[in-house]
PDB file of C-alpha atoms in Angstrom:
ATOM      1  CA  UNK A   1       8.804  15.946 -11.664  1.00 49.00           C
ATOM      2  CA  UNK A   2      10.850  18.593 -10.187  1.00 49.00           C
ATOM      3  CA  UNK A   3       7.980  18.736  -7.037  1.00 51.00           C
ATOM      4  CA  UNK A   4       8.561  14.669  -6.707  1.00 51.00           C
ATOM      5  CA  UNK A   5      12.164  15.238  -6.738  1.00 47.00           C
ATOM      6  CA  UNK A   6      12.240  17.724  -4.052  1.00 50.00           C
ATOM      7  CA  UNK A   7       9.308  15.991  -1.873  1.00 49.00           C
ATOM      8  CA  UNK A   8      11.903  12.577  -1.942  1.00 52.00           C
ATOM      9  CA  UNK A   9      14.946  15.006  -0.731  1.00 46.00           C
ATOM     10  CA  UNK A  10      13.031  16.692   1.946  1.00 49.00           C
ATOM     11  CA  UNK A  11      11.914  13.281   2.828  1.00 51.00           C
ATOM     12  CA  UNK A  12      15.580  11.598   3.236  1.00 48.00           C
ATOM     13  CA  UNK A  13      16.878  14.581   5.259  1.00 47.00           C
ATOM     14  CA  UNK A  14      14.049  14.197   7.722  1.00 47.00           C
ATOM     15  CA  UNK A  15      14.686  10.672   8.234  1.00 49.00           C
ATOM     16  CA  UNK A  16      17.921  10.555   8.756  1.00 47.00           C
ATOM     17  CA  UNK A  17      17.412  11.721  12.620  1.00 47.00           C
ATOM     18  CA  UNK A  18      15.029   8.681  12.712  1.00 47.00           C
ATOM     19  CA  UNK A  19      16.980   6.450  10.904  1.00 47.00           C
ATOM     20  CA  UNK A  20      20.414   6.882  13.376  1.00 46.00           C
ATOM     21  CA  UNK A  21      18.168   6.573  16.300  1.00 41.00           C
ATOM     22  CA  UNK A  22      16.322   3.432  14.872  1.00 48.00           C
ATOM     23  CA  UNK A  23      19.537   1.640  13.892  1.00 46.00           C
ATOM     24  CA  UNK A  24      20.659   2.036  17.552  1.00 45.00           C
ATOM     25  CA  UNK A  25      17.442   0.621  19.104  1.00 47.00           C
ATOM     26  CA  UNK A  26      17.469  -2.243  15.880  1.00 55.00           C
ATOM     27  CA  UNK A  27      13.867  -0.886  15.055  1.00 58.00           C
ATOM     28  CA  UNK A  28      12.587  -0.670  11.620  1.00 68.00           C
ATOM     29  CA  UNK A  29      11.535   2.761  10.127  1.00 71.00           C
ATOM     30  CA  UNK A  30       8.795   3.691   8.286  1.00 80.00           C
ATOM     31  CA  UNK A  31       9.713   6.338   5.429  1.00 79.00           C
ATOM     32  CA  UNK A  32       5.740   6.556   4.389  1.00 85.00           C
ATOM     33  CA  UNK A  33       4.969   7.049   8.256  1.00 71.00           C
ATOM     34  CA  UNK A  34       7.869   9.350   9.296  1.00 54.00           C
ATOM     35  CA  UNK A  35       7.209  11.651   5.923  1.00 50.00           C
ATOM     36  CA  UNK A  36       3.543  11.879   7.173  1.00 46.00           C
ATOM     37  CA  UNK A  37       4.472  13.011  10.904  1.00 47.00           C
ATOM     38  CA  UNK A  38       7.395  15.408   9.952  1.00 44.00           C
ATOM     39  CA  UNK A  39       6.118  17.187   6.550  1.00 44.00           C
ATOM     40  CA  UNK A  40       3.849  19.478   8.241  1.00 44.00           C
ATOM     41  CA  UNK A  41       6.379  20.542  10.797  1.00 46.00           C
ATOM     42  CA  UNK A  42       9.280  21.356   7.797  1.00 43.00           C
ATOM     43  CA  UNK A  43      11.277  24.692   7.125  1.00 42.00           C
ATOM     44  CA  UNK A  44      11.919  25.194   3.711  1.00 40.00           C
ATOM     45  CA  UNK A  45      15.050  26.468   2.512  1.00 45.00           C
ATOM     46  CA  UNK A  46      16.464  28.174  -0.432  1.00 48.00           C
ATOM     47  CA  UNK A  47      19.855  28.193  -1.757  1.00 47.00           C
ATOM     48  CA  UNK A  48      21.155  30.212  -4.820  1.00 51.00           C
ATOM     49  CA  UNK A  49      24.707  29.209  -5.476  1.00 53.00           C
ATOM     50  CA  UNK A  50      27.452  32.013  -6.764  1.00 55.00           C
ATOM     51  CA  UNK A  51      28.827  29.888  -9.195  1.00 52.00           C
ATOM     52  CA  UNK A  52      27.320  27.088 -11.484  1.00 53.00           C
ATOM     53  CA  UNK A  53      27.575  24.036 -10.041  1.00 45.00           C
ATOM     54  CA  UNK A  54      29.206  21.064 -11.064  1.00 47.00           C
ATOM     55  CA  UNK A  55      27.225  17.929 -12.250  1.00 42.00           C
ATOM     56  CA  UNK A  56      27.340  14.101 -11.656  1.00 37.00           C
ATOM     57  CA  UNK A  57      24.880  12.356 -13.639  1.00 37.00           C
ATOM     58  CA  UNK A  58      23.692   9.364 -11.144  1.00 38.00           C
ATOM     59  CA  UNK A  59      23.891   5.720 -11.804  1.00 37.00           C
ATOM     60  CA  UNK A  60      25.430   6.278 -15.360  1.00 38.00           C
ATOM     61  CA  UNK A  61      25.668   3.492 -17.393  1.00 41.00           C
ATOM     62  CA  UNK A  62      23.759   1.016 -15.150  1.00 47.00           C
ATOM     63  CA  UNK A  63      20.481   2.716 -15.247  1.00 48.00           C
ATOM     64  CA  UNK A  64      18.835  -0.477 -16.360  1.00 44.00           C
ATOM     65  CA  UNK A  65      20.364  -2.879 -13.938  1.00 58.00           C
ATOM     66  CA  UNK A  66      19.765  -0.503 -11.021  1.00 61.00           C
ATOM     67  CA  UNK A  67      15.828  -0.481 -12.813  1.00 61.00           C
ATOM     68  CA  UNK A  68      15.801  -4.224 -12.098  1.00 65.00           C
ATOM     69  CA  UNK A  69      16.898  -4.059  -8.533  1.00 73.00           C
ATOM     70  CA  UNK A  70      13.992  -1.548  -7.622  1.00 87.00           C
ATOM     71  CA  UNK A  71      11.109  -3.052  -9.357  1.00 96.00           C
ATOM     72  CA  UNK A  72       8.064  -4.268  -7.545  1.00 98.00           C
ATOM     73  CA  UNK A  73       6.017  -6.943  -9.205  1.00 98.00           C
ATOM     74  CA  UNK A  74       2.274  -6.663  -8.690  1.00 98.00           C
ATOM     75  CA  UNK A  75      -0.014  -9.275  -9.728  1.00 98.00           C
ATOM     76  CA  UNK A  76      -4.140  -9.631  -9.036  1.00 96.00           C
ATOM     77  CA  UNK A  77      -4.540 -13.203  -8.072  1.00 96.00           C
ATOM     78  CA  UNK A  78      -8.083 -13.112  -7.392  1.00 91.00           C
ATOM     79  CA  UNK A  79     -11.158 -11.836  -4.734  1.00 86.00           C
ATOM     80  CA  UNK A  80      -8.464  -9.337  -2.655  1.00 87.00           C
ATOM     81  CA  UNK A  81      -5.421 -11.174  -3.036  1.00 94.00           C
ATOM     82  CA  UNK A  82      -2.622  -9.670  -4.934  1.00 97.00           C
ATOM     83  CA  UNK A  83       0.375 -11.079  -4.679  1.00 98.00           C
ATOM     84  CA  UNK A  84       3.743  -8.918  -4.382  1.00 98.00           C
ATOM     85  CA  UNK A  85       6.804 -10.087  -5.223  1.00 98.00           C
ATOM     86  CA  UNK A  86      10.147  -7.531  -4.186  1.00 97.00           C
ATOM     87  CA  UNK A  87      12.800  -7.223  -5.727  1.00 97.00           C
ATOM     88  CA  UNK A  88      14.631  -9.324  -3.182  1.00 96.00           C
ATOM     89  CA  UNK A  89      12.584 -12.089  -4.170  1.00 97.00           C
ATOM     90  CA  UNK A  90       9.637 -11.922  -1.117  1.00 98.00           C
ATOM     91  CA  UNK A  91       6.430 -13.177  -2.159  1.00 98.00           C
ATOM     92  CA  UNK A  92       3.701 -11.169  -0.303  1.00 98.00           C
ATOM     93  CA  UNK A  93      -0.242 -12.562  -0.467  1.00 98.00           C
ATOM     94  CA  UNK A  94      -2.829  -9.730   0.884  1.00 96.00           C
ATOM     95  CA  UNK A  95      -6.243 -10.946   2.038  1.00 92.00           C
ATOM     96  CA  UNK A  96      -4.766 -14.750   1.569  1.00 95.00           C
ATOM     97  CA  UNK A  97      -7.811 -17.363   2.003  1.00 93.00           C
ATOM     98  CA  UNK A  98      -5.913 -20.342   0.065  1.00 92.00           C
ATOM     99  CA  UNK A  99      -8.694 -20.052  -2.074  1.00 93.00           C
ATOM    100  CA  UNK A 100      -7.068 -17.475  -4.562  1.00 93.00           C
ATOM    101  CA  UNK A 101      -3.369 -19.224  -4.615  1.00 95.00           C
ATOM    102  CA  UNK A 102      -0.310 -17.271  -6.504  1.00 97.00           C
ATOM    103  CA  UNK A 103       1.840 -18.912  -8.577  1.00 97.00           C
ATOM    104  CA  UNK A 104       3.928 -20.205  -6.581  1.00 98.00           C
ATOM    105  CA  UNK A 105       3.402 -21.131  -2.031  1.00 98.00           C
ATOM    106  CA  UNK A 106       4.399 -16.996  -0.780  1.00 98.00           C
ATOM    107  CA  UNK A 107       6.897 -15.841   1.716  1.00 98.00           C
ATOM    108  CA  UNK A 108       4.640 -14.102   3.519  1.00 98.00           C
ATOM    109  CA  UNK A 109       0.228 -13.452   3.916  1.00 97.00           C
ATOM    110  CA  UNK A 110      -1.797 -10.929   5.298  1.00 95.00           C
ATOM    111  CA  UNK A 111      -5.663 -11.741   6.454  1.00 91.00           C
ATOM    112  CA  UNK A 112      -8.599 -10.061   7.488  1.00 86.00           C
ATOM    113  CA  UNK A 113     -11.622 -11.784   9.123  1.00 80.00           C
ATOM    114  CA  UNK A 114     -14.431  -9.827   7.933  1.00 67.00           C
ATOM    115  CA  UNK A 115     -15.501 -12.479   5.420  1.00 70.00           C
ATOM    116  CA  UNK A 116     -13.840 -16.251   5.635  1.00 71.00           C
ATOM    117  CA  UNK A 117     -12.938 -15.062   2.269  1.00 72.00           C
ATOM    118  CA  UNK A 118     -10.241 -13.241   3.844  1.00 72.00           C
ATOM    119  CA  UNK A 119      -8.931 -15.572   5.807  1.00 74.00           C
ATOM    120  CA  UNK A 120      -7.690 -18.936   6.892  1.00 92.00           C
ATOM    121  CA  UNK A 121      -6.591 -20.653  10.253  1.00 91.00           C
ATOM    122  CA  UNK A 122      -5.404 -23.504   8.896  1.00 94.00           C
ATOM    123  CA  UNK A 123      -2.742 -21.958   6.086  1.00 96.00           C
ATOM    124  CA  UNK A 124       0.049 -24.054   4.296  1.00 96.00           C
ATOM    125  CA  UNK A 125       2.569 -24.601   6.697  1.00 96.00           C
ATOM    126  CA  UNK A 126       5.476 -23.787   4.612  1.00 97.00           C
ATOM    127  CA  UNK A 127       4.100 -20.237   4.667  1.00 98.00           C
ATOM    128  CA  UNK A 128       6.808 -18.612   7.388  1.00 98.00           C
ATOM    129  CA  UNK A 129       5.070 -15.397   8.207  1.00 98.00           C
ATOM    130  CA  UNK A 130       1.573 -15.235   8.659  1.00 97.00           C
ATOM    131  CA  UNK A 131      -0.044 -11.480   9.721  1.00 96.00           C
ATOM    132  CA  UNK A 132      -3.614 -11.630  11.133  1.00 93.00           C
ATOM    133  CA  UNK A 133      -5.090  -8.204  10.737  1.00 86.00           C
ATOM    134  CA  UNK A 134      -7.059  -8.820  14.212  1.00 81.00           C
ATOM    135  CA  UNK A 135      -6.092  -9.340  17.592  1.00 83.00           C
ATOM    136  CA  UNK A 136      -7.515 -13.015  19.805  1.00 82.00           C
ATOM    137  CA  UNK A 137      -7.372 -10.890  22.532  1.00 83.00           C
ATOM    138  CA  UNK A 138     -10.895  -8.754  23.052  1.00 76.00           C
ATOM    139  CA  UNK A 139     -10.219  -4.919  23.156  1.00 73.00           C
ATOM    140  CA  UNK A 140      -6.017  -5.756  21.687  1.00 85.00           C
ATOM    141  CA  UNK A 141      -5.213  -4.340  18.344  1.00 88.00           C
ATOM    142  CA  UNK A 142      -3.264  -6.170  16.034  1.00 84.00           C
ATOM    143  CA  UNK A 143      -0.261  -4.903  15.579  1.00 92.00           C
ATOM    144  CA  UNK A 144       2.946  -5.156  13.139  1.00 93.00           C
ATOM    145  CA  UNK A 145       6.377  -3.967  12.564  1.00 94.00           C
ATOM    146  CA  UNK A 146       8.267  -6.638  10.767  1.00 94.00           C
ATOM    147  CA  UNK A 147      10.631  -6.769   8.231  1.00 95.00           C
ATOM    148  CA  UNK A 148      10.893 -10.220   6.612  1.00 96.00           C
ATOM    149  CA  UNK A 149      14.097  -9.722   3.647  1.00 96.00           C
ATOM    150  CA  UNK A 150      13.977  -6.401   1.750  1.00 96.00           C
ATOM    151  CA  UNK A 151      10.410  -5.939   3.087  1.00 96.00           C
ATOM    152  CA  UNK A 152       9.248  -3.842   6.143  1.00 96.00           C
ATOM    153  CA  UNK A 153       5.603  -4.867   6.852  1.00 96.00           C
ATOM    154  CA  UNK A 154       3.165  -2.595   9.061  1.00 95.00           C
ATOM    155  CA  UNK A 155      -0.824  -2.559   9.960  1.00 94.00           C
ATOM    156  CA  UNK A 156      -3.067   0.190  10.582  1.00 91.00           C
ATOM    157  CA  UNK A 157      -6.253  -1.217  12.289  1.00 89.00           C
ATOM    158  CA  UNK A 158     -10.378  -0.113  11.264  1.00 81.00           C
ATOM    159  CA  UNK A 159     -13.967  -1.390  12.834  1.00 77.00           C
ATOM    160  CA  UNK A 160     -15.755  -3.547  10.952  1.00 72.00           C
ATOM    161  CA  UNK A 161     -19.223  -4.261  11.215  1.00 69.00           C
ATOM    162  CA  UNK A 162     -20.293  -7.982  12.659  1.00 71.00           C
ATOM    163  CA  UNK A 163     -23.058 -10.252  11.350  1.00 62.00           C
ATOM    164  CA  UNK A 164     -25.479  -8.379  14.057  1.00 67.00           C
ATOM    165  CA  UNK A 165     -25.383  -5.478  13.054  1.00 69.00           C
ATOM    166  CA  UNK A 166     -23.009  -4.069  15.282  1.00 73.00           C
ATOM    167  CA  UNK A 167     -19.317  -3.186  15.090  1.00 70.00           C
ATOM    168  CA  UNK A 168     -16.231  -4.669  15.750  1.00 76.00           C
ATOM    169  CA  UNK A 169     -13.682  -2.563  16.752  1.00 75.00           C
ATOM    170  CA  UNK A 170     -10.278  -3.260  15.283  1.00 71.00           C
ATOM    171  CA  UNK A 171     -11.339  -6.100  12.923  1.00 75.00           C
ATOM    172  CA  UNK A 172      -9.737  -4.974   9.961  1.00 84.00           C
ATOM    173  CA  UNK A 173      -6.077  -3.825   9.455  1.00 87.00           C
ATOM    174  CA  UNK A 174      -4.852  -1.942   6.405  1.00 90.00           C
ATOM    175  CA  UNK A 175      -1.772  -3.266   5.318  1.00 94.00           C
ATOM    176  CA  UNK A 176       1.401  -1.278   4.414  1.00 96.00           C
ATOM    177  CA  UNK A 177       4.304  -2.657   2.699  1.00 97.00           C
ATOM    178  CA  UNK A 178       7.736  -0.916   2.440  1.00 96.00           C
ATOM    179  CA  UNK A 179       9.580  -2.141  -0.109  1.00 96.00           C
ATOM    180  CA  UNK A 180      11.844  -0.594  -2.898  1.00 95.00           C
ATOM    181  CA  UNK A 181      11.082   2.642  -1.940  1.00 94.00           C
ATOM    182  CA  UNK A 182       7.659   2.062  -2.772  1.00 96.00           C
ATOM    183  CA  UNK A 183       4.576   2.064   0.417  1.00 96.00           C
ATOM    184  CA  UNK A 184       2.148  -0.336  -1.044  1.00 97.00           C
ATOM    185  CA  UNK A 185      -0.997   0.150   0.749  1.00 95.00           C
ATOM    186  CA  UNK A 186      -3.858  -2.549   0.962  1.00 92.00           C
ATOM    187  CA  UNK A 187      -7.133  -1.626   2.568  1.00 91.00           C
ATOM    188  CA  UNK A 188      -8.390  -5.209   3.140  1.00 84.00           C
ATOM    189  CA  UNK A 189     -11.881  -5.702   3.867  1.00 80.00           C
ATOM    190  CA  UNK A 190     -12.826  -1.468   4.777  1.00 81.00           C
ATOM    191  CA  UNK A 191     -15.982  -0.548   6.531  1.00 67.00           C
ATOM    192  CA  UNK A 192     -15.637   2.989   7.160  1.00 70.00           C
ATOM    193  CA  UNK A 193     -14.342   6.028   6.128  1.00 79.00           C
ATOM    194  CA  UNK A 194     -10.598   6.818   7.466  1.00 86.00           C
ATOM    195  CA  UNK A 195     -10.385   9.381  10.139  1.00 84.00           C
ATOM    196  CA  UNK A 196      -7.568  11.846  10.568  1.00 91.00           C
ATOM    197  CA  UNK A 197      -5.875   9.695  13.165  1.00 89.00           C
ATOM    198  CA  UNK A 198      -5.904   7.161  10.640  1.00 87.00           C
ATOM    199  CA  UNK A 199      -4.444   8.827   7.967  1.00 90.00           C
ATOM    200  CA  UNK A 200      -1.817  10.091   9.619  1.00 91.00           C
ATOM    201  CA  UNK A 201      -0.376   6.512  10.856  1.00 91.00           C
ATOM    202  CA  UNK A 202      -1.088   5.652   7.109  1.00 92.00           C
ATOM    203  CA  UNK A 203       1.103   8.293   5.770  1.00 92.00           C
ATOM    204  CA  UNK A 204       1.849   8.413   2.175  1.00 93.00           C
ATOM    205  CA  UNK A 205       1.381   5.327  -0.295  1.00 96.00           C
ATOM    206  CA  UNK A 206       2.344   4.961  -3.878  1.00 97.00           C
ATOM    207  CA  UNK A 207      -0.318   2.022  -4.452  1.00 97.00           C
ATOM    208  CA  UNK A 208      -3.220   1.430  -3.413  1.00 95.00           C
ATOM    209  CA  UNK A 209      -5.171  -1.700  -3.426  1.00 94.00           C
ATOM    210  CA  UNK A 210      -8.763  -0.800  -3.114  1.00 91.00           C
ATOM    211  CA  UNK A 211     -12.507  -2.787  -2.902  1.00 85.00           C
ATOM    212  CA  UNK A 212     -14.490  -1.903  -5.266  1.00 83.00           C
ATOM    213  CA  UNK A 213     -17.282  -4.037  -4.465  1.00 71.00           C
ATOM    214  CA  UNK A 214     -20.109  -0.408  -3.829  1.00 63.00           C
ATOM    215  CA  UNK A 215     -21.613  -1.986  -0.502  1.00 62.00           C
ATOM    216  CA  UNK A 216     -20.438  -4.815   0.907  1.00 64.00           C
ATOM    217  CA  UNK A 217     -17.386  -2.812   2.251  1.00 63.00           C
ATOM    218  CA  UNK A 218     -18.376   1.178   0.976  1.00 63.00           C
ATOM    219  CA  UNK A 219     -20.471   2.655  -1.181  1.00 62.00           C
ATOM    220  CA  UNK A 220     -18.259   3.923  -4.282  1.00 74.00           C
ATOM    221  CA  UNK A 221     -18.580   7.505  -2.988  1.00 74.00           C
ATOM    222  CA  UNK A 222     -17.511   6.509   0.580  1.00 79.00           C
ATOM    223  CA  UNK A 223     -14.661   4.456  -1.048  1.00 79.00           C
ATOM    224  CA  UNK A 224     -13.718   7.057  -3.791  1.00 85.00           C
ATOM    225  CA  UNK A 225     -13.289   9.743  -1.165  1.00 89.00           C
ATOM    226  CA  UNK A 226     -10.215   7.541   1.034  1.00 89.00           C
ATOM    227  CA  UNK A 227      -8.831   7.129  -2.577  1.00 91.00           C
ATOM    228  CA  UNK A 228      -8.764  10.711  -3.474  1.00 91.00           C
ATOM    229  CA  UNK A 229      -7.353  11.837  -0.277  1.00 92.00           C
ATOM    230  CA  UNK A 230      -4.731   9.331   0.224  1.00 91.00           C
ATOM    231  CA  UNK A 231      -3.424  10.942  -3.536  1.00 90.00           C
ATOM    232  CA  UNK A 232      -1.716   7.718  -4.388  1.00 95.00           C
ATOM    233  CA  UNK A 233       0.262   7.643  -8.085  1.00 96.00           C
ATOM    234  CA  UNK A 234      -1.512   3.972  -8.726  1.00 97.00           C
ATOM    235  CA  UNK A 235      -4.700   2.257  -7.485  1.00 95.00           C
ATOM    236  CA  UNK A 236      -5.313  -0.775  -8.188  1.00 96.00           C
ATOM    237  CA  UNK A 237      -9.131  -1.934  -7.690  1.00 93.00           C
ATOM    238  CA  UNK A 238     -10.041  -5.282  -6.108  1.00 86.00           C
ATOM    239  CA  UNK A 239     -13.512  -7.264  -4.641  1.00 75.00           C
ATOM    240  CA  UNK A 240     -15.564  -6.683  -7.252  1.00 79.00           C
ATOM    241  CA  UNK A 241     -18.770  -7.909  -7.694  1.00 74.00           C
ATOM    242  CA  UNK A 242     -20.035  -7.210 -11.105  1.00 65.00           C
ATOM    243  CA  UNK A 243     -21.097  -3.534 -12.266  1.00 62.00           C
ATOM    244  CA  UNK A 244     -20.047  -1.648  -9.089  1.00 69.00           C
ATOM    245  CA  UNK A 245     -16.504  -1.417 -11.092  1.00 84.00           C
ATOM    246  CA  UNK A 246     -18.435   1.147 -13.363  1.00 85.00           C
ATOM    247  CA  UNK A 247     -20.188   3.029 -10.521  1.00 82.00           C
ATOM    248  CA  UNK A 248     -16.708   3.437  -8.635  1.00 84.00           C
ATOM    249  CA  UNK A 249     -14.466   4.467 -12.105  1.00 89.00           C
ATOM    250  CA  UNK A 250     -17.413   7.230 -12.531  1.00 88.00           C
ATOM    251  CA  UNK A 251     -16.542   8.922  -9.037  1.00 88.00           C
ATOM    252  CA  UNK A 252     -13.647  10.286 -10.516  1.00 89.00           C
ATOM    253  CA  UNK A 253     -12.825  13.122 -12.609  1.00 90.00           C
ATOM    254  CA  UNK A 254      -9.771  14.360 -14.923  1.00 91.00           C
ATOM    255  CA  UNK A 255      -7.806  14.780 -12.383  1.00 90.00           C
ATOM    256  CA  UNK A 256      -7.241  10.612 -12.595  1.00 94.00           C
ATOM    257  CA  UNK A 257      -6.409   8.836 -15.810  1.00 95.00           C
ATOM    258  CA  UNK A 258      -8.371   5.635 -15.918  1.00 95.00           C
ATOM    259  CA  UNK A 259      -5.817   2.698 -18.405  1.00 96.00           C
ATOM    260  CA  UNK A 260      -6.209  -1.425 -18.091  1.00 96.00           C
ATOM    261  CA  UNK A 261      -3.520  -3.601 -17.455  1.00 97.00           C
ATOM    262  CA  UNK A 262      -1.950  -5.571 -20.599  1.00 95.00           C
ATOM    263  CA  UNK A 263      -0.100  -8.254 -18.840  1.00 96.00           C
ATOM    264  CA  UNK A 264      -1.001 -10.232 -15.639  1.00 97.00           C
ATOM    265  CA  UNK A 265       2.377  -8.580 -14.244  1.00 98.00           C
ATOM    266  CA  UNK A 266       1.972  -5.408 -13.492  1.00 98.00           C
ATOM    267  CA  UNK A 267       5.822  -3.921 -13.123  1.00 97.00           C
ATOM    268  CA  UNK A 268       6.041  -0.810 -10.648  1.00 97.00           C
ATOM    269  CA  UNK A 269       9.336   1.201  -8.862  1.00 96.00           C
ATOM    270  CA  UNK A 270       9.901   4.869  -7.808  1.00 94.00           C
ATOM    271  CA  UNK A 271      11.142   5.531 -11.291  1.00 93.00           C
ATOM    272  CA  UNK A 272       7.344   3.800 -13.238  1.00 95.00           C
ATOM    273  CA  UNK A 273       5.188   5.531 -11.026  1.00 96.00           C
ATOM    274  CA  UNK A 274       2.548   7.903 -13.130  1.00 95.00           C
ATOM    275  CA  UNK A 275       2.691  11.591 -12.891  1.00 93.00           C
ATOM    276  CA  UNK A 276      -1.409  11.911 -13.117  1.00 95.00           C
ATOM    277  CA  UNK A 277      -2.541   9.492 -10.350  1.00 95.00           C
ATOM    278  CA  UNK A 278      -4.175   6.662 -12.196  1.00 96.00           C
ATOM    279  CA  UNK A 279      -6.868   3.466 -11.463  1.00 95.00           C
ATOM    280  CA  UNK A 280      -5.100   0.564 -13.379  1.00 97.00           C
ATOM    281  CA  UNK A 281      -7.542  -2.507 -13.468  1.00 95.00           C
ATOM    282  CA  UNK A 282      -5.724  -5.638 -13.123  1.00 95.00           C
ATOM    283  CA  UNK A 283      -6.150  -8.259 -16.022  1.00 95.00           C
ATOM    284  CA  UNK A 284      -8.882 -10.931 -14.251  1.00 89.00           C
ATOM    285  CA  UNK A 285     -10.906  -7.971 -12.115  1.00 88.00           C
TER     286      UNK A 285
END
């Protein structure tokens, strides 16, 4: 807890440089990409204080009302949609193919066009924001920075392979959503393992949504091994395709606590997050 604690300070002092500089040029910024760039470069410091200190307690009193205003809700509509709603009241569909449909039309949709189950041209038009995870233009790379209410959306692009047998470059993006505090990651339709460059425009993510299909996209070691080094508090699995949910749990060890969700909804903030990283699986996996 204490290590969390300290990580989050370290983290708000280094962006505040980028934050000033950001507000001037009216450009979003990316606390799970900025805490990836600057970490390695820190100086630690120690300070031992003469005297005790005094001490406020924060958020006395309204610890529950401040709870409500940073909670993320989560919920596995179906295939590799989940649909995130923030705080603010943003509806967010990953991997939207209007096949898999939320409860209610979202806000916003991601797509990937590995599989037309992925994707659709021809979405709802009361949908405002729609985020291809590919670029029209041959050799482009898709590419977002957008903040749509109390949600700052980004991509990180991956090759895919093609129905030949051959790769596409840039065909898939990995999805990162900044919201409560929280960077919600969602690897979309993943071919290959991450490389460092990857990772590093990735930066750090709290949740992780996850195929678990063991071949279509990875193998379960292949996908097992992006889990385990992105270190993410909660993963939550998605494309499944019968037993391959078994072969990917089984990749990991102690060091992840394996639990199943009790309620379609799952609830999630800064304050929720595990301690032991842990692989929820959604009710309807």
């Amino acid at each position: 807890m204490r290590r969390a604690f300290a990580f989050r300070l370290v983290a708000a002092l280094l962006l505040a440089p980028a934050a000033a500089f950001a507000q001037k040029l009216e450009l979003p910024v990316s606390q799970c990409h900025a805490i990836a760039q600057a970490v390695p470069r820190a100086t630690y410091a120690n300070f031992t204080p003469s005297a005790p200190l005094p001490i406020w307690k924060a958020q006395a009193g309204k610890t529950m009302a401040m709870a409500d205003r940073e909670e993320v809700k989560i919920t596995f509509v179906g295939h590799s949609t989940y649909f995130i709603e923030t705080p603010g009241g943003i509806g967010i569909a990953t991997d939207y193919s209007g096949v898999y449909k939320p409860y209610r039309l979202p806000d916003v949709v991601t797509m990937n066009r590995a599989h037309s189950t992925h994707y659709t041209l021809t979405p709802d038009p009361g949908i405002a924001t729609v985020l291809h995870g590919w670029s029209d233009v041959s050799g482009e790379r898709a590419k977002h920075n957008i903040v749509v209410g109390d949600a700052y959306i980004r991509n990180v692009v991956s090759d895919i392979r093609n129905w030949g047998g051959g790769i596409e470059e840039n065909g898939n993006s990995i999805f990162i959503f900044e919201v409560a505090g929280l960077c919600i990651g969602h690897l979309g339709h993943l071919h290959f393992e991450l490389n460092e460059q990857q990772y590093t425009e990735i930066g750090r993510l709290d949740v992780l949504m996850v195929p678990v299909d063991g071949g279509l996209t990875m193998g379960a070691d292949s996908m097992s091994r992006v889990v385990q080094r992105l270190r993410s508090s909660l993963i939550l699995p998605m494309h499944r395709f019968g037993p391959p949910l078994d072969a990917f749990l089984s990749m990991f060890d102690t060091k992840f606590d394996i639990v199943y969700a009790k309620e379609d909804v799952i609830l999630v903030s800064m304050r929720s997050l595990p301690k032991k990283p842990t692989i929820m699986v959604p009710k309807g996996l």
